[in-house]
XYZ file of C-alpha atoms in Angstrom:
423
model
C 0.000 0.000 0.000
C 2.352 2.798 0.328
C 3.043 4.920 3.215
C 2.182 8.326 4.258
C 4.509 11.149 3.501
C 5.251 8.820 1.051
C 6.624 7.326 -1.724
C 4.804 5.169 -3.891
C 2.262 2.793 -2.859
C 2.931 1.239 0.298
C 3.110 2.174 3.889
C 5.847 4.170 5.358
C 8.606 1.826 6.224
C 11.422 3.128 8.236
C 9.943 6.255 9.687
C 12.775 8.647 9.251
C 14.520 7.090 6.322
C 11.971 6.021 3.783
C 8.666 7.661 3.920
C 6.565 5.299 2.016
C 8.544 2.345 1.440
C 7.127 0.261 4.099
C 4.095 -1.404 2.905
C 0.999 0.132 3.945
C 0.166 2.169 1.077
C -2.080 0.939 -1.517
C -0.505 -0.206 -4.649
C 2.898 -1.107 -3.603
C 4.845 -3.144 -5.919
C 3.577 -3.985 -9.342
C 3.837 -3.387 -13.063
C 1.419 -2.753 -15.879
C 1.180 -6.502 -16.409
C 1.361 -8.174 -13.017
C 2.473 -11.770 -13.092
C 0.362 -14.624 -11.832
C 0.716 -15.230 -8.120
C 2.018 -18.295 -6.357
C -0.339 -21.220 -6.309
C -2.196 -20.543 -9.586
C -2.273 -22.967 -12.502
C -0.315 -20.532 -14.647
C 2.187 -19.618 -11.955
C 5.865 -19.874 -12.957
C 7.871 -22.525 -11.167
C 9.453 -21.391 -7.928
C 12.910 -22.765 -7.164
C 12.833 -22.815 -3.373
C 16.424 -24.016 -3.120
C 17.594 -21.030 -5.171
C 15.927 -18.386 -3.003
C 18.231 -15.962 -1.237
C 16.507 -14.983 2.029
C 19.533 -13.451 3.726
C 19.096 -13.430 7.496
C 15.314 -12.991 7.342
C 13.036 -15.591 8.960
C 11.313 -18.024 6.632
C 8.630 -19.361 8.991
C 5.678 -17.650 10.684
C 6.348 -15.982 14.017
C 4.930 -17.440 17.245
C 1.482 -16.112 18.113
C 1.608 -12.737 19.837
C -1.135 -13.261 22.385
C -2.578 -10.331 24.280
C -1.064 -6.915 24.798
C 0.963 -6.296 27.943
C 1.651 -3.268 30.082
C 4.748 -2.723 27.928
C 2.901 -2.341 24.616
C -0.751 -1.611 25.412
C -0.360 2.069 24.485
C 0.959 1.221 21.003
C -1.669 -1.477 20.479
C -4.531 0.827 21.496
C -3.179 3.607 19.286
C -2.915 1.240 16.348
C -6.478 0.017 16.911
C -7.641 3.626 17.130
C -6.395 4.274 13.573
C -9.399 2.392 12.180
C -11.712 4.762 14.064
C -9.956 7.978 13.029
C -11.529 9.669 10.011
C -9.136 9.867 7.066
C -8.691 13.263 5.361
C -10.011 11.967 2.015
C -13.271 11.112 3.766
C -13.575 14.773 4.751
C -12.669 16.097 1.304
C -11.972 13.668 -1.584
C -9.175 15.933 -2.842
C -7.116 15.474 0.347
C -5.083 12.529 -0.908
C -1.437 13.541 -0.471
C -0.331 12.017 2.835
C 1.790 14.159 5.119
C 3.274 14.075 8.588
C 2.240 13.927 11.326
C 0.434 10.647 10.647
C 1.125 8.320 13.545
C 0.201 6.726 16.814
C 0.440 9.278 19.634
C 1.941 7.467 22.605
C 1.638 10.294 25.136
C 0.327 13.801 25.575
C 3.795 15.089 24.718
C 3.238 13.897 21.135
C 0.636 16.632 20.746
C 3.583 19.009 20.672
C 4.398 18.015 17.082
C 0.762 18.527 16.077
C -0.226 21.826 17.719
C 2.881 23.034 19.550
C 4.978 22.220 22.587
C 2.698 24.104 24.952
C -0.280 22.022 23.836
C 1.763 18.876 24.382
C 2.573 19.982 27.926
C -1.103 20.672 28.615
C -2.235 17.265 27.317
C 0.511 15.568 29.315
C -0.514 17.422 32.474
C -4.044 16.076 32.061
C -2.745 12.524 31.574
C -3.669 11.973 27.927
C -3.535 8.199 27.412
C -2.851 7.919 23.683
C -4.180 9.044 20.327
C -3.931 8.845 16.570
C -3.298 11.686 14.117
C -3.588 11.716 10.328
C -2.612 14.469 7.892
C -3.100 15.063 4.172
C -3.146 17.852 1.584
C -4.407 18.379 -1.921
C -2.006 17.319 -4.664
C -0.110 20.185 -6.279
C 2.563 20.104 -9.001
C 4.967 22.190 -6.917
C 5.462 22.603 -3.171
C 5.049 26.364 -3.571
C 1.619 26.031 -5.223
C -1.459 26.945 -3.124
C -2.991 23.884 -1.488
C -5.459 22.858 1.204
C -4.534 20.693 4.172
C -6.192 18.905 7.080
C -4.913 17.382 10.306
C -7.393 15.142 12.117
C -6.588 13.682 15.520
C -8.391 11.721 18.219
C -6.932 11.953 21.731
C -8.077 9.699 24.563
C -8.098 10.759 28.214
C -9.020 8.951 31.393
C -12.234 10.923 31.843
C -14.361 13.655 30.206
C -13.148 16.279 32.665
C -9.515 16.005 31.567
C -10.491 16.031 27.888
C -12.549 19.202 28.318
C -9.931 20.926 30.480
C -7.250 20.205 27.875
C -9.402 21.795 25.169
C -10.011 24.933 27.227
C -6.380 25.385 28.200
C -5.077 24.862 24.673
C -7.636 27.379 23.411
C -6.392 29.900 25.978
C -2.790 29.220 24.992
C -3.520 29.765 21.294
C -5.364 33.030 21.888
C -2.998 34.613 24.418
C 0.547 33.430 23.685
C 2.514 34.075 20.498
C 4.378 30.870 19.649
C 6.127 32.528 16.740
C 3.253 32.322 14.293
C 1.153 35.038 15.871
C -1.728 34.956 18.328
C -4.816 33.138 17.079
C -8.269 34.696 17.155
C -11.173 32.931 18.834
C -14.038 32.200 16.458
C -17.260 30.194 16.370
C -18.806 27.779 13.881
C -22.587 27.902 14.145
C -23.154 24.185 13.697
C -20.497 23.298 16.284
C -21.571 24.998 19.527
C -19.365 22.725 21.669
C -16.226 23.218 19.575
C -13.528 25.726 20.536
C -12.271 27.397 17.363
C -9.389 29.734 16.567
C -8.157 31.173 13.274
C -4.840 32.600 12.168
C -3.676 34.165 8.922
C -0.067 33.760 7.851
C 2.136 34.412 4.847
C 3.801 31.555 2.984
C 5.659 30.860 -0.216
C 2.359 29.955 -1.841
C 0.695 33.174 -0.700
C -1.350 34.169 2.364
C -3.194 31.344 4.086
C -5.819 30.987 6.773
C -5.682 28.128 9.274
C -8.333 26.996 11.721
C -7.855 24.995 14.927
C -10.881 23.195 16.332
C -11.014 21.394 19.690
C -14.107 19.309 20.412
C -14.449 17.477 23.765
C -16.383 14.245 23.223
C -16.664 12.143 26.359
C -13.238 10.715 27.201
C -11.929 11.969 23.857
C -10.707 15.266 22.515
C -11.220 15.616 18.771
C -8.708 17.960 17.149
C -9.047 19.222 13.593
C -6.849 21.728 11.779
C -7.635 23.017 8.304
C -5.571 25.372 6.160
C -6.323 26.963 2.801
C -5.514 30.098 0.786
C -7.039 33.134 2.473
C -9.718 33.435 -0.189
C -11.015 29.970 0.730
C -11.771 30.625 4.389
C -15.289 29.230 3.969
C -13.738 25.898 2.974
C -11.903 25.674 6.284
C -15.097 26.160 8.308
C -17.060 23.653 6.239
C -14.191 21.190 6.441
C -13.988 21.447 10.221
C -17.744 20.911 10.479
C -17.582 17.888 8.165
C -14.684 16.377 10.099
C -16.430 16.673 13.454
C -19.718 15.330 12.052
C -17.887 12.212 10.800
C -15.482 11.724 13.693
C -17.961 11.974 16.554
C -20.073 8.918 15.606
C -17.043 6.942 14.435
C -15.163 7.241 17.731
C -18.309 6.118 19.562
C -17.803 2.718 17.881
C -14.241 2.273 19.141
C -14.009 -0.656 21.602
C -11.495 1.089 23.836
C -9.663 -0.800 26.539
C -11.285 0.336 29.825
C -9.018 1.942 32.380
C -8.683 0.363 35.811
C -10.982 3.047 37.223
C -13.592 2.369 34.542
C -13.382 -1.344 35.297
C -14.209 -1.088 38.979
C -10.655 -0.776 40.233
C -9.231 -3.886 38.551
C -7.408 -4.222 35.234
C -9.531 -5.520 32.362
C -8.213 -8.241 30.065
C -5.999 -6.645 27.407
C -6.874 -6.894 23.693
C -5.247 -9.346 21.315
C -2.245 -7.854 19.537
C -2.596 -9.822 16.304
C -6.231 -9.577 15.320
C -7.258 -12.521 13.144
C -3.723 -13.978 13.200
C -2.175 -12.057 10.324
C 0.849 -10.360 11.909
C 2.561 -13.708 12.438
C 3.065 -13.860 8.658
C 4.910 -10.541 8.286
C 8.678 -10.264 8.661
C 9.266 -8.427 11.956
C 11.267 -5.252 12.323
C 14.588 -5.704 14.104
C 14.376 -2.146 15.400
C 11.387 -1.856 17.755
C 11.254 1.902 17.103
C 11.582 1.684 13.325
C 8.127 3.139 12.736
C 7.675 4.917 16.037
C 4.925 2.644 17.332
C 3.057 2.296 14.033
C 4.393 -1.111 12.989
C 4.089 -4.637 14.389
C 0.389 -3.997 13.993
C -2.774 -5.317 12.387
C -4.726 -2.563 10.630
C -8.078 -2.480 8.876
C -8.703 -0.740 5.523
C -8.921 2.751 7.020
C -5.863 2.210 9.193
C -3.899 1.180 6.123
C -5.213 4.120 4.114
C -3.854 6.722 6.539
C -0.280 5.974 5.500
C -0.932 5.156 1.881
C 0.258 7.005 -1.177
C -3.231 6.593 -2.578
C -5.573 6.530 0.438
C -8.919 6.302 -1.422
C -7.677 3.418 -3.560
C -6.233 1.555 -0.599
C -9.427 1.915 1.416
C -11.657 0.889 -1.488
C -9.615 -2.105 -2.604
C -9.097 -3.544 0.866
C -12.765 -3.028 1.743
C -14.054 -4.590 -1.479
C -11.763 -7.614 -1.190
C -12.624 -8.273 2.459
C -9.066 -7.611 3.659
C -10.232 -6.723 7.164
C -6.880 -7.202 8.909
C -3.524 -6.405 7.345
C -0.126 -6.832 8.941
C 2.476 -4.087 9.036
C 6.027 -4.843 10.130
C 9.259 -5.005 8.111
C 7.017 -6.282 5.327
C 3.280 -5.885 4.810
C 0.830 -8.737 4.418
C -2.729 -8.440 3.140
C -5.278 -11.226 3.417
C -8.319 -11.044 1.169
C -11.579 -12.917 1.565
C -10.583 -15.277 -1.249
C -7.876 -15.934 -3.841
C -9.507 -13.662 -6.408
C -9.475 -10.830 -3.890
C -5.743 -11.228 -3.313
C -5.142 -11.064 -7.044
C -7.260 -7.929 -7.196
C -5.195 -6.280 -4.454
C -1.957 -7.056 -6.273
C -3.272 -5.950 -9.664
C -4.822 -2.704 -8.417
C -1.733 -1.742 -6.437
C 0.565 -2.661 -9.323
C -1.416 -0.587 -11.796
C -1.351 2.332 -9.389
C 2.424 2.135 -9.078
C 2.757 2.043 -12.853
C 0.631 5.184 -13.050
C 3.090 6.826 -10.653
C 5.998 6.150 -12.982
C 7.399 2.919 -11.543
C 8.919 0.538 -14.060
C 9.490 -3.212 -14.004
C 12.523 -4.575 -12.180
C 13.896 -8.148 -12.247
C 12.234 -10.709 -10.012
C 14.430 -12.299 -7.325
C 16.386 -15.421 -8.250
C 14.210 -18.506 -7.949
C 10.993 -16.477 -7.511
C 9.733 -15.641 -11.018
C 6.165 -14.970 -9.873
C 7.193 -12.014 -7.693
C 6.461 -8.619 -9.220
C 9.090 -5.934 -8.624
C 9.183 -2.292 -9.673
C 11.562 0.608 -9.221
C 11.695 4.369 -9.531
C 14.412 6.987 -9.067
C 13.309 9.744 -6.680
C 14.892 12.606 -4.758
C 15.281 10.187 -1.832
C 17.027 7.562 -3.921
C 15.890 4.502 -5.827
C 12.675 3.099 -4.429
C 12.059 -0.618 -4.884
C 8.854 -2.575 -4.289
C 8.254 -6.291 -4.665
C 4.981 -8.150 -4.251
C 4.006 -11.801 -4.267
C 0.605 -13.510 -4.121
C -0.105 -16.817 -2.411
C -3.747 -17.883 -2.311
C -5.621 -15.308 -0.229
C -2.412 -13.539 0.820
C -0.368 -10.734 -0.715
C 3.119 -10.063 0.640
C 4.829 -6.750 0.022
C 8.426 -5.666 0.599
C 10.113 -2.355 -0.085
C 13.335 -0.495 0.374
C 15.587 2.293 -0.779
C 18.765 1.865 -2.855
C 19.142 -1.844 -2.009
C 17.468 -4.205 -4.463
C 19.240 -7.238 -2.999
C 17.741 -6.599 0.425
C 14.227 -6.193 -0.991
C 14.700 -9.426 -2.981
C 15.695 -11.206 0.211
C 12.680 -9.818 2.047
C 10.156 -10.900 -0.573
C 11.828 -14.314 -0.963
C 11.579 -14.924 2.782
C 8.027 -13.572 2.706
C 7.119 -16.066 -0.010
C 8.328 -18.993 2.097
C 6.367 -17.732 5.102
C 3.171 -17.408 3.066
C 3.628 -20.958 1.796
C 2.910 -21.962 5.412
C 0.003 -19.540 5.969
C -3.463 -20.793 6.872
C -5.631 -20.243 3.804
C -8.801 -21.184 5.682
C -8.495 -19.007 8.772
């Protein structure tokens, strides 16, 4: 799929290094004429003995079990992604993924979204975790006028802390100059419970207007930021209203882990890390912080779309093919409802990569049914490889190292040969 801030069609692999190369973005790794996947009657012959898998594992990982006190924050944040409205759902033109798009593991993380003071306020009120997603309209040049949205859901231990955080951040924005000027308090008629501020600034693309909106919603604080050229101020207000109208009912569906206080003073059973047993089939990251809490996760279609280079396509394809849980680690693994669905995922993502200018690259030795593509970018040479096995699609990616990507997808192929097709 491609990753946010991204590159081509997959997730965002190594957070700082390769923005999209990871495997969560839709369409990662294909050509105009994708090859038949493993297991089909027309599939080329795989030479297992010839596969170079490097030091990567070639068997599924042990089952992960339930979350622990060490990783519950990351797991809850990852689960929250599926219940965080994606920018393209607010405005279909918001398809260019940006940062910050990530799990928020503490109130301090709000500092990179709103500002350090806001992060301190959220931390003071014991924010538990959150998820933030960001996107802009596509423009030919970075200096061209564009519209952007940041949408975040922040969970607190109780409604009082969520509401107090909103009030104090609003006060901070309207009384303290953080270098961008003091914001002006505003109102949006259809959002009487939302605290709103606006600010006009100059930029290389011309003057812009930005709107901050803070909406307490039970234990949650919904934060939406919209920016547009000054002449499109009405768009920012309508966009904020649309975001809140979508996010409020969606977060009500989130099966959040109850706090000890909410559970009568005892800890509730933690959620399962690997929903539907899909993460065991992805190659794990060696660096636990490689994606800053966003990997080693099972995401649904919306969760995958947040960090995709083509969010609407990713969401549509994964939804239509019944790929309800998708694994994100060193590699990405999708599992469709049936074999035809897996082929559809691979074909749609491959065609999308071709449309982005990726060209065919050699398949790894011994694995002729893997589809690989490459493209030279300002970050270096991006490489994606994809392989299909029954209901599963495995995806590997990297930057400037085709041998490593070949080893990843070769190891991924051997793991998928052992995957449960009937789960």
